[in-house]
Coordinates of C-alpha atoms in Angstrom, one line a residue:
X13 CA -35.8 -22.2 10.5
X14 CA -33.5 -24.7 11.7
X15 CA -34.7 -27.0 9.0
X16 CA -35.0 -24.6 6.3
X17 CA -30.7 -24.1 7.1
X18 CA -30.1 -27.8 7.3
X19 CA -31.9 -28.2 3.8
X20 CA -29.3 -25.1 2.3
X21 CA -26.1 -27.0 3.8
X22 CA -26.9 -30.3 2.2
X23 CA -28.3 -28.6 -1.1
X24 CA -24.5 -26.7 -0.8
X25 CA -22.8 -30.2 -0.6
X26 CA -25.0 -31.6 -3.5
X27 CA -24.2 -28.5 -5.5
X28 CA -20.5 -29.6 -4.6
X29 CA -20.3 -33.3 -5.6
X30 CA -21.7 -32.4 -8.6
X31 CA -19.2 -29.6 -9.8
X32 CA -16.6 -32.1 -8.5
X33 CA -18.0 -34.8 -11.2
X34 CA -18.2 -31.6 -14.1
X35 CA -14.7 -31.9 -15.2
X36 CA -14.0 -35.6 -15.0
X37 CA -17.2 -36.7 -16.5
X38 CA -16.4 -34.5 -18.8
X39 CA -12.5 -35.5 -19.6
X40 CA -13.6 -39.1 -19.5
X41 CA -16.6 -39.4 -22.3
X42 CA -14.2 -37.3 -24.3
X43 CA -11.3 -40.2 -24.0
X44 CA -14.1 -43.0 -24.6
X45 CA -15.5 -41.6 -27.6
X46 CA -11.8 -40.4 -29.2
X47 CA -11.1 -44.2 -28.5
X48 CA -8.0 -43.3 -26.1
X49 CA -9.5 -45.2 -23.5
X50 CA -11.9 -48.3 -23.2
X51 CA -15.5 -48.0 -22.6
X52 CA -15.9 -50.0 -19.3
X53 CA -12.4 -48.5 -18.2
X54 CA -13.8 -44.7 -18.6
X55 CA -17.0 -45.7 -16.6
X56 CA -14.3 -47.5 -13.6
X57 CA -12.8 -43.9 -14.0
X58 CA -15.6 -42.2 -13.8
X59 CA -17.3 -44.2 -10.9
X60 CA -13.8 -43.9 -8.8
X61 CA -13.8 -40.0 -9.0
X62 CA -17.9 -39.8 -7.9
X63 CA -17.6 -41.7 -5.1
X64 CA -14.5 -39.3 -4.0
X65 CA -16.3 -36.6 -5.0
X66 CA -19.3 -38.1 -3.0
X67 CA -17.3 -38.4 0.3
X68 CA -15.9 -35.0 0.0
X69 CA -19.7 -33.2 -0.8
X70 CA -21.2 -35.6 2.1
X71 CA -18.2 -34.8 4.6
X72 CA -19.1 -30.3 3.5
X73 CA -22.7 -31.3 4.0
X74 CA -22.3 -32.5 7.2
X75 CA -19.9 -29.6 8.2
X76 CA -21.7 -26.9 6.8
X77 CA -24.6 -28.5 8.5
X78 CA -22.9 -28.4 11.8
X79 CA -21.5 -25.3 11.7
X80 CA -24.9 -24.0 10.9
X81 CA -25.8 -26.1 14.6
X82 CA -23.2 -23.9 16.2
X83 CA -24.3 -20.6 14.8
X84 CA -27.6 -21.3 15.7
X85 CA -27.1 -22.5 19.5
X86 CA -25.1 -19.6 20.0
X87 CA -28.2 -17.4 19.1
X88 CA -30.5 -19.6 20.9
X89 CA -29.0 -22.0 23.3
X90 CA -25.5 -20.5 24.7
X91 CA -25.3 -22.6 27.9
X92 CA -25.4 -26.0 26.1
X93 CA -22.4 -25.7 23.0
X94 CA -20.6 -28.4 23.1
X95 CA -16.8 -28.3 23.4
X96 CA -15.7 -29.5 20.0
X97 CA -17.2 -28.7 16.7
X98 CA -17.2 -32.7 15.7
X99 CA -16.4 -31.7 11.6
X100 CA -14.6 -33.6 9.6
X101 CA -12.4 -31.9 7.1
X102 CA -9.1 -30.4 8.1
X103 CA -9.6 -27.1 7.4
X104 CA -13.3 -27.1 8.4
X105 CA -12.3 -28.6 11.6
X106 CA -9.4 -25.8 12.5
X107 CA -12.4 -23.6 11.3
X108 CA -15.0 -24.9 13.2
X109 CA -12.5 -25.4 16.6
X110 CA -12.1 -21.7 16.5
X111 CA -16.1 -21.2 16.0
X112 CA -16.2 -22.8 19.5
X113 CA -13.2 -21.0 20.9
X114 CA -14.8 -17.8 19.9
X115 CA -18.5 -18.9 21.2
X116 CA -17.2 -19.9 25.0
X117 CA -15.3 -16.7 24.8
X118 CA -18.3 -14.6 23.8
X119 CA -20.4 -16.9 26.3
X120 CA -17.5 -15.9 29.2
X121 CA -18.3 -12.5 28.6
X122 CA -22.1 -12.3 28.5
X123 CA -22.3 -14.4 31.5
X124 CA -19.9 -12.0 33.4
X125 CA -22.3 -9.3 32.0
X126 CA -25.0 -11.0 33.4
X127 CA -23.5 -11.1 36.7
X128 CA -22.6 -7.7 36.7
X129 CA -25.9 -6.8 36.2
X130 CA -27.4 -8.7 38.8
X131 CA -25.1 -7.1 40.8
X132 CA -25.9 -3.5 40.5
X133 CA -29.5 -4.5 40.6
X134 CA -28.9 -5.6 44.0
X135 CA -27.4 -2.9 45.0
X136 CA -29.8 -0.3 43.5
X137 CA -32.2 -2.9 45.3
X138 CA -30.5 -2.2 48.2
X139 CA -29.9 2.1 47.9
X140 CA -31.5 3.8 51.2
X141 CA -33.1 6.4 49.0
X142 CA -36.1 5.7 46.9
X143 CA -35.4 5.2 43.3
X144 CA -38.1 5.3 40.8
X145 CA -37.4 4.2 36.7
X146 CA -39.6 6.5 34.5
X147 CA -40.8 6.3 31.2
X148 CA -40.6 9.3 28.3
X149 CA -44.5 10.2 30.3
X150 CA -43.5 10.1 33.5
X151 CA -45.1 6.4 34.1
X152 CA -43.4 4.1 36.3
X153 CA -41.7 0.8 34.9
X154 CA -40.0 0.4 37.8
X155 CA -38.9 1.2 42.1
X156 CA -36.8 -0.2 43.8
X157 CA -37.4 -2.1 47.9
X158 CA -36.9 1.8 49.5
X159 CA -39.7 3.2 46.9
X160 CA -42.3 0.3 47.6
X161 CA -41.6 1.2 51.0
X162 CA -41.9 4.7 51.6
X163 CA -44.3 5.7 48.8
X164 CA -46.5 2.6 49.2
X165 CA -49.8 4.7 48.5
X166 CA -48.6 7.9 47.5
X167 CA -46.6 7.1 44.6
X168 CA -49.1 8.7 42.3
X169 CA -49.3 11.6 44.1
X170 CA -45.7 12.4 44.1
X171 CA -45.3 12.0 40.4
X172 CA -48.5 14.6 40.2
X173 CA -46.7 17.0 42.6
X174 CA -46.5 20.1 39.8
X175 CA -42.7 20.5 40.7
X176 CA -42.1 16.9 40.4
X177 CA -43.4 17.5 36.8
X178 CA -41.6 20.6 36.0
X179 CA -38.4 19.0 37.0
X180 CA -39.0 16.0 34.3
X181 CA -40.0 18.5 31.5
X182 CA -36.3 20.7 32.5
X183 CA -34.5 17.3 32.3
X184 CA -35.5 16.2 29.8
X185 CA -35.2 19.5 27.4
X186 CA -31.9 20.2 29.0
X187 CA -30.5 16.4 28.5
X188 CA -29.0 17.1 32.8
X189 CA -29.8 15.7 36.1
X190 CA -32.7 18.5 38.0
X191 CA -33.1 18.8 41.3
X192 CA -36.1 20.2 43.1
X193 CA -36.9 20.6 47.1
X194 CA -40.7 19.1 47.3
X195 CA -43.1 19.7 49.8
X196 CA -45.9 16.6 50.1
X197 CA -49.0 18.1 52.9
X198 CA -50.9 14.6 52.4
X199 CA -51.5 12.0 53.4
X200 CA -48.8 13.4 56.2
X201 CA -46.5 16.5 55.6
X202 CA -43.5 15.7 54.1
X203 CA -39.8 17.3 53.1
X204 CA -38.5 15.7 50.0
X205 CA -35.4 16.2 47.8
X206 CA -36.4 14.8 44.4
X207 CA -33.6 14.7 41.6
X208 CA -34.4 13.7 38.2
X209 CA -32.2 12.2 36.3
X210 CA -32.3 12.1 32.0
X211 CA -31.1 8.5 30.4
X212 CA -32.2 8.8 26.7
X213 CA -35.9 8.3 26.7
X214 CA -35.6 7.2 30.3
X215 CA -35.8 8.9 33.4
X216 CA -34.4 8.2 36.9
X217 CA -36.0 9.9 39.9
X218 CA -34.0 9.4 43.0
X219 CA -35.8 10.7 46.4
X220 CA -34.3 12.0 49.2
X221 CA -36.7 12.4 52.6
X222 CA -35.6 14.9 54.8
X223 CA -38.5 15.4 56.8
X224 CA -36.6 13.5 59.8
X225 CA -34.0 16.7 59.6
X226 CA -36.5 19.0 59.1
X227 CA -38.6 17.9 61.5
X228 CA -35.3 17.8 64.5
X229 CA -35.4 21.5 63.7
X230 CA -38.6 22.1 64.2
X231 CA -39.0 20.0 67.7
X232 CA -36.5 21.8 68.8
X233 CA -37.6 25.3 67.8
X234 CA -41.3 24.0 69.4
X235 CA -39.8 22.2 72.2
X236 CA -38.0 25.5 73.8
X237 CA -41.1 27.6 72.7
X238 CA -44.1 25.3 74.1
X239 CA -41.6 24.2 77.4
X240 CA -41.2 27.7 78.3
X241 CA -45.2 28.6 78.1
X242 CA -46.3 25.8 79.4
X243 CA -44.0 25.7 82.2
X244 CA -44.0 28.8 83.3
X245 CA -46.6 29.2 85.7
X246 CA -45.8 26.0 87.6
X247 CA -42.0 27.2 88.0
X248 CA -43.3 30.3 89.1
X249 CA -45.3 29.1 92.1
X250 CA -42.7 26.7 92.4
X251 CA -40.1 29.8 93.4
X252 CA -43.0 31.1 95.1
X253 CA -43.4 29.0 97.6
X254 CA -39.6 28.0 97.9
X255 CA -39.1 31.4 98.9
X256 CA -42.4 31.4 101.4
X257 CA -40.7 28.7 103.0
X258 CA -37.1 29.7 103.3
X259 CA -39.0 33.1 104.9
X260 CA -42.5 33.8 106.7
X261 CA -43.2 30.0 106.6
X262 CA -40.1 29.1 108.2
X263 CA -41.5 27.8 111.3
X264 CA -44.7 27.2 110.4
X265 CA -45.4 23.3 110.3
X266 CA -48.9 23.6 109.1
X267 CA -48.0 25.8 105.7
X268 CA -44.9 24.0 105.4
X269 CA -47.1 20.5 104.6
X270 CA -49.4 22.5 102.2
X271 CA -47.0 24.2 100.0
X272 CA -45.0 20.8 100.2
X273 CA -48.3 19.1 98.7
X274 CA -48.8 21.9 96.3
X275 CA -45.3 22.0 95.3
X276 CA -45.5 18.1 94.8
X277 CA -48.5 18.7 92.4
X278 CA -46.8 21.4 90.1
X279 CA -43.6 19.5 90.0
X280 CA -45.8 16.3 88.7
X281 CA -47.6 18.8 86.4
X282 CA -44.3 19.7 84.8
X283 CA -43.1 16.4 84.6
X284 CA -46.1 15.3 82.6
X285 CA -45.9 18.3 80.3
X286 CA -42.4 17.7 79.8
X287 CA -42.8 13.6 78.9
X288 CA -45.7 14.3 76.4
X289 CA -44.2 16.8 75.0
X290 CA -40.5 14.1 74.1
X291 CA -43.2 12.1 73.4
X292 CA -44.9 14.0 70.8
X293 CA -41.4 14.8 69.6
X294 CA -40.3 11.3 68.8
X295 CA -43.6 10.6 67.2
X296 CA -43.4 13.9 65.0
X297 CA -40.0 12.8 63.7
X298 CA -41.0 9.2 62.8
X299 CA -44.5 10.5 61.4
X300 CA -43.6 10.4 57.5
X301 CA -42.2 6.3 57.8
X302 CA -45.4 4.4 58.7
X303 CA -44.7 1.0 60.6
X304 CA -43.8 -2.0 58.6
X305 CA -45.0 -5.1 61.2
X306 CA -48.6 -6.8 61.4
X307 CA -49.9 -6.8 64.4
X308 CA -53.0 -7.9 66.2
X309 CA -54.9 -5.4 67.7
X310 CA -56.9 -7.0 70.4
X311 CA -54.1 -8.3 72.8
X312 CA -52.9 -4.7 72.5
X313 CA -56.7 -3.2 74.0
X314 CA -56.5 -6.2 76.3
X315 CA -53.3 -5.2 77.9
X316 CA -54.6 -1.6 77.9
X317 CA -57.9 -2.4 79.6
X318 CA -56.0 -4.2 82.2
X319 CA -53.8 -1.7 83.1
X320 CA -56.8 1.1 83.3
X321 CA -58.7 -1.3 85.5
X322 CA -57.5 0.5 88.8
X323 CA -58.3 3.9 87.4
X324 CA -62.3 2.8 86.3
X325 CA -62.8 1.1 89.8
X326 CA -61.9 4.4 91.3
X327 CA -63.8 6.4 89.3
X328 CA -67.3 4.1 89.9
X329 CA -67.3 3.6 86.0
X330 CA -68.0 1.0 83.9
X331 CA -65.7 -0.1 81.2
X332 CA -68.0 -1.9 78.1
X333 CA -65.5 -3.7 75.9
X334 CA -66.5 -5.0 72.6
X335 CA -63.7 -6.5 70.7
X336 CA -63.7 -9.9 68.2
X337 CA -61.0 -11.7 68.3
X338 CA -60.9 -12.2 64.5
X339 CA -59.9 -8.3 63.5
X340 CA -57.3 -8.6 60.8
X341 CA -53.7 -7.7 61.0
X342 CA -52.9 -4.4 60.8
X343 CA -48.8 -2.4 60.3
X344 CA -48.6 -0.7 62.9
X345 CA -46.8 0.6 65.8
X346 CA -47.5 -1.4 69.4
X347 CA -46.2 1.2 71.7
X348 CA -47.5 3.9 69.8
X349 CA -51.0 2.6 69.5
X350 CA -51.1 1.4 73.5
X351 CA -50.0 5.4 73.9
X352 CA -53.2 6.2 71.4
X353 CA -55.9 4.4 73.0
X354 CA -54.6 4.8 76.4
X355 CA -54.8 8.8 75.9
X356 CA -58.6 8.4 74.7
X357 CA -59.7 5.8 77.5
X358 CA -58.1 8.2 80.2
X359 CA -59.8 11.3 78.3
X360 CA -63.0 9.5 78.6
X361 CA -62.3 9.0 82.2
X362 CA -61.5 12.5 83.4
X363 CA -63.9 14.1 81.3
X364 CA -66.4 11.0 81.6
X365 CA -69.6 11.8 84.2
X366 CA -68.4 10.0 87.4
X367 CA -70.1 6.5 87.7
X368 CA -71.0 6.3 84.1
X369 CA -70.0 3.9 81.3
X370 CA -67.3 4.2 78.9
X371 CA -67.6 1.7 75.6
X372 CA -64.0 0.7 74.0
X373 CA -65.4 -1.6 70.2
X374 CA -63.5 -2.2 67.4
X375 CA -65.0 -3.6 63.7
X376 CA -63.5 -4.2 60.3
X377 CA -67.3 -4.0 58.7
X378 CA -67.5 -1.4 56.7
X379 CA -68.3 2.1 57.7
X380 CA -69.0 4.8 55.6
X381 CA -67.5 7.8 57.1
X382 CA -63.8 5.7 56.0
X383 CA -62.2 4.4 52.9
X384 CA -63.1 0.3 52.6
X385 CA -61.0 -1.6 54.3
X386 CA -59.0 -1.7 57.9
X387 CA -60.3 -1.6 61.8
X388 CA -62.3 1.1 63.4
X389 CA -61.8 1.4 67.3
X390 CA -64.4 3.6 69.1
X391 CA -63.8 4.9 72.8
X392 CA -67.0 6.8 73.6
X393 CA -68.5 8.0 76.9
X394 CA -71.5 9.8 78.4
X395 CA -69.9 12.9 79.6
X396 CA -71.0 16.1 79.3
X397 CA -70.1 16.9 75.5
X398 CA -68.6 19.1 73.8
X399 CA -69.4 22.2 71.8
X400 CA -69.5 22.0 68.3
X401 CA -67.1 24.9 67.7
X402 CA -64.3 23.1 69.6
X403 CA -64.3 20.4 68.5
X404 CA -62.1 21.0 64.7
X405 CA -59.4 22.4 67.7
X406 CA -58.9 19.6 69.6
X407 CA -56.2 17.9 68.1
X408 CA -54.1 21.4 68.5
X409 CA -51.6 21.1 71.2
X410 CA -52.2 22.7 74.9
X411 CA -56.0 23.5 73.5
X412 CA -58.2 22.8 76.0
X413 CA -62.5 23.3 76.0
X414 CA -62.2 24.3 79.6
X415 CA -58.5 24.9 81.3
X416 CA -59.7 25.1 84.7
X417 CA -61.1 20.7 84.6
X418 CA -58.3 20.3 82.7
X419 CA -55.1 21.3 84.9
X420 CA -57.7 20.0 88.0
X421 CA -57.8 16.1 86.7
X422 CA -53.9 16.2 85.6
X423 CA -54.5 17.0 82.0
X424 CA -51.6 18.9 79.8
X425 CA -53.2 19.5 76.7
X426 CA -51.2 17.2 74.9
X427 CA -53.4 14.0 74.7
X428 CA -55.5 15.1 71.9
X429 CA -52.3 16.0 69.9
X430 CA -50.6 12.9 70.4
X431 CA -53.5 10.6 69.5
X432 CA -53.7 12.7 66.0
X433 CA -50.2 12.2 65.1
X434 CA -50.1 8.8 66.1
X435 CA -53.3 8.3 63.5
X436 CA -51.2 10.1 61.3
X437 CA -48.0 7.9 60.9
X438 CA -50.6 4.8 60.6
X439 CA -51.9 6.7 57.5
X440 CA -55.5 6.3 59.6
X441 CA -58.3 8.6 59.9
X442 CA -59.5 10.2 63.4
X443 CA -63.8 11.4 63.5
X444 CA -64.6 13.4 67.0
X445 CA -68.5 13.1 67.5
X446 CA -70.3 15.1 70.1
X447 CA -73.6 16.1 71.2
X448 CA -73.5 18.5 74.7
X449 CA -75.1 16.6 77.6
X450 CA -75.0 13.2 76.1
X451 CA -71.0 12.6 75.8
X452 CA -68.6 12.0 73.1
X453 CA -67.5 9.4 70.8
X454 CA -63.4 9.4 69.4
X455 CA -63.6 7.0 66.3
X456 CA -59.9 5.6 64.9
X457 CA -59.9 4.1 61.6
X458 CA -56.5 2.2 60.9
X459 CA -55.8 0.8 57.3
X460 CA -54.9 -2.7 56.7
X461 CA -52.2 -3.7 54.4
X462 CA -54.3 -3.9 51.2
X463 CA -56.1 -0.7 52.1
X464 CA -52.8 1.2 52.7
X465 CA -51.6 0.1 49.0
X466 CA -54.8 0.9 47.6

């Protein structure tokens, strides 16, 4: 291309020099053959006006040329113009100076465009709220850091939610912004406040979670409600013997030490309902924004292990522990997984047969009951099993197989619940097996980060 307009500005100033010899080629063979002037004079006449007519065709040629250069660079090459057009004829030159003037201007501009744009892509970059750039089908072309994050592995199933497509097709007919409250139930639920957002054969869907608010209201709704069951019957003996001791027990030393020690019991009873019960809270609230930092997962069951060391001794049990050292990283949740595996390992405990063994492994082979990939952590024992029907309730909170073991070895009911949750905000899977008389086995499978994508 560039050569092919090279080869048109020098076949211009050809064209040129020999228009500019037409006339006196012309004027001069007329005066040599009318004999007004001498042969060799008329050729010195004629040779005088081609090489002027030479110098002005070459100096166009090599203007043209180099205006053509600036033209092109300006389509091609905008950053490396040079700052003076370098032509030769006057007016060419005052032409080709303002070329330039009008190039850096125009270069000025789109470079400020430029950085304008990078600009709002960092900031749209940097929104809170997921924002996801739709084609005329509903296809991604592009999400922004929030999206990636908070829709890692569900993207697809958000933009298959039915209302999620209703809202396109109405924003799209109507040519205005829709916006629709959506309700995700998998892989946790979730409150979202999607609004979709027409630019011409474009879309815009902008997210907004509000499963954080929604789920305040309901902890708060659940904490007055499960509180008040739950701690009921402990406040009541709690009065009870308060009032047993401020009357017939007044004087009686003996009863005085036993209510004490029952008192003691039911006020430590409350106190655990009441700290599972925050702590189910919290987790609840943070259950739709799964954790973000790798972690290692045996130094986390190490730590655990240690800590329940006093609690096997006194129970005559043996602790089996069958962890490699190479397990991958995993995002999750320290705290919350310590809280995880220390509710299971104490379960297996309490409801463990005295002087048994309890097995804590972990794997990241493949195992068919979970989706490929991740870590799967087993805490089993040899208790006494339970019943097949229970077992789909466990999870539920203040369920318990039987409630008279359960309030006698300290148990609130809310284990079970928190270890599900927990599973839940590592987008994991939980399996219960058990067999009655030959114990039970709590399997956790937690994703790692290509699995989670997946």
């Amino acid at each position: 291309m560039a050569e092919r307009q090279n080869g048109e500005a020098w076949t211009t100033a050809v064209a040129t020099i020999l228009l500019l010899m037409a006339v006196p080629s012309a004027v001069f063979l007329a005066l040599a053959l009318a004999g007004g002037l001498k042969a060799w004079l008329a050729v010195v006449g004629w040779a005088v006006c081609g090489v002027g007519a030479g110098v002005i065709g070459l100096a166009l040629g090599h203007d043209l040329a180099a205006m053509t250069g600036l033209m092109r660079a300006l389509r091609t090459e905008p950053d490396t113009l040079p700052e003076e057009a370098g032509l030769l004829m006057p007016g060419m030159r005052a032409l080709g100076q303002e070329a330039v003037r009008l190039i850096h201007a125009e270069r000025l501009v789109r470079a400020r465009s430029q950085a304008t744009a990078i600009e709002d892509r960092a900031l749209v970059e940097r929104l809170p709220d997921p924002l996801f750039k739709l084609d005329g089908m509903g296809r991604v072309m592009w999400r922004n850091e929030s999206a990636s994050t908070a829709f890692a592995g569900e993207t697809a199933a958000l933009l298959r939610h039915p209302d999620v497509r209703e809202a396109e097709a109405e924003a799209q007919s109507r040519g205005q912004p829709v916006r629709r409250e959506v309700g995700m139930a998998a892989p946790v639920a979730r409150d979202l406040e999607v609004t979709i957002i027409p630019a011409g054969e474009l879309l815009y869907m902008l997210v907004n979670d509000r499963t954080r608010e929604r789920a305040l209201e309901k902890m708060r709704a659940d904490f007055v409600a499960n509180s008040s069951h739950e701690l009921r019957t402990p406040l009541a003996s709690l009065i009870g013997f308060i009032e047993t001791l401020r009357g017939p027990a007044a004087d009686d030393r003996e009863a005085q030490q036993n209510f004490l020690g029952i008192m003691a019991e039911q006020a430590a009873r409350m106190q655990r309902v009441i700290g599972d019960l925050l702590s189910l809270s919290r987790i609840e609230i943070s259950e739709h924004s799964p954790p973000k930092e790798l972690l290692l997962l045996p130094p986390v069951l190490s730590r655990i292990v240690a800590a329940m060391e006093p609690m096997v001794k006194a129970q005559d049990t043996k602790l089996l522990v069958d962890v490699p050292d190479d397990l991958p990283r995993l995002p999750a949740d320290a705290d919350q997984l310590a809280q995880l595996f220390t509710n299971l390992l104490d379960n297996a405990l309490k409801y463990g047969q005295r002087g048994g063994e309890i097995r804590l492994s972990a794997s990241a082979a493949p195992d068919t009951r979970f989706p490929a990939g991740g870590v799967v952590v087993t805490v089993a024992d040899d208790g006494a099993g339970i019943a097949r029907e229970h077992i789909p309730r466990l999870t539920e909170r203040f369920y318990r197989v039987d409630k008279g073991r359960s309030r006698a070895v300290g148990g609130t009911g809310l284990g079970l619940a928190i270890v599900k949750h927990v599973v839940n905000r590592h987008r994991g899977r939980l399996v219960i097996e058990s067999e009655l008389g030959k114990g039970t086995a709590f399997s956790v499978w937690l994703p790692t980060p290509d699995a989670r994508t997946g």
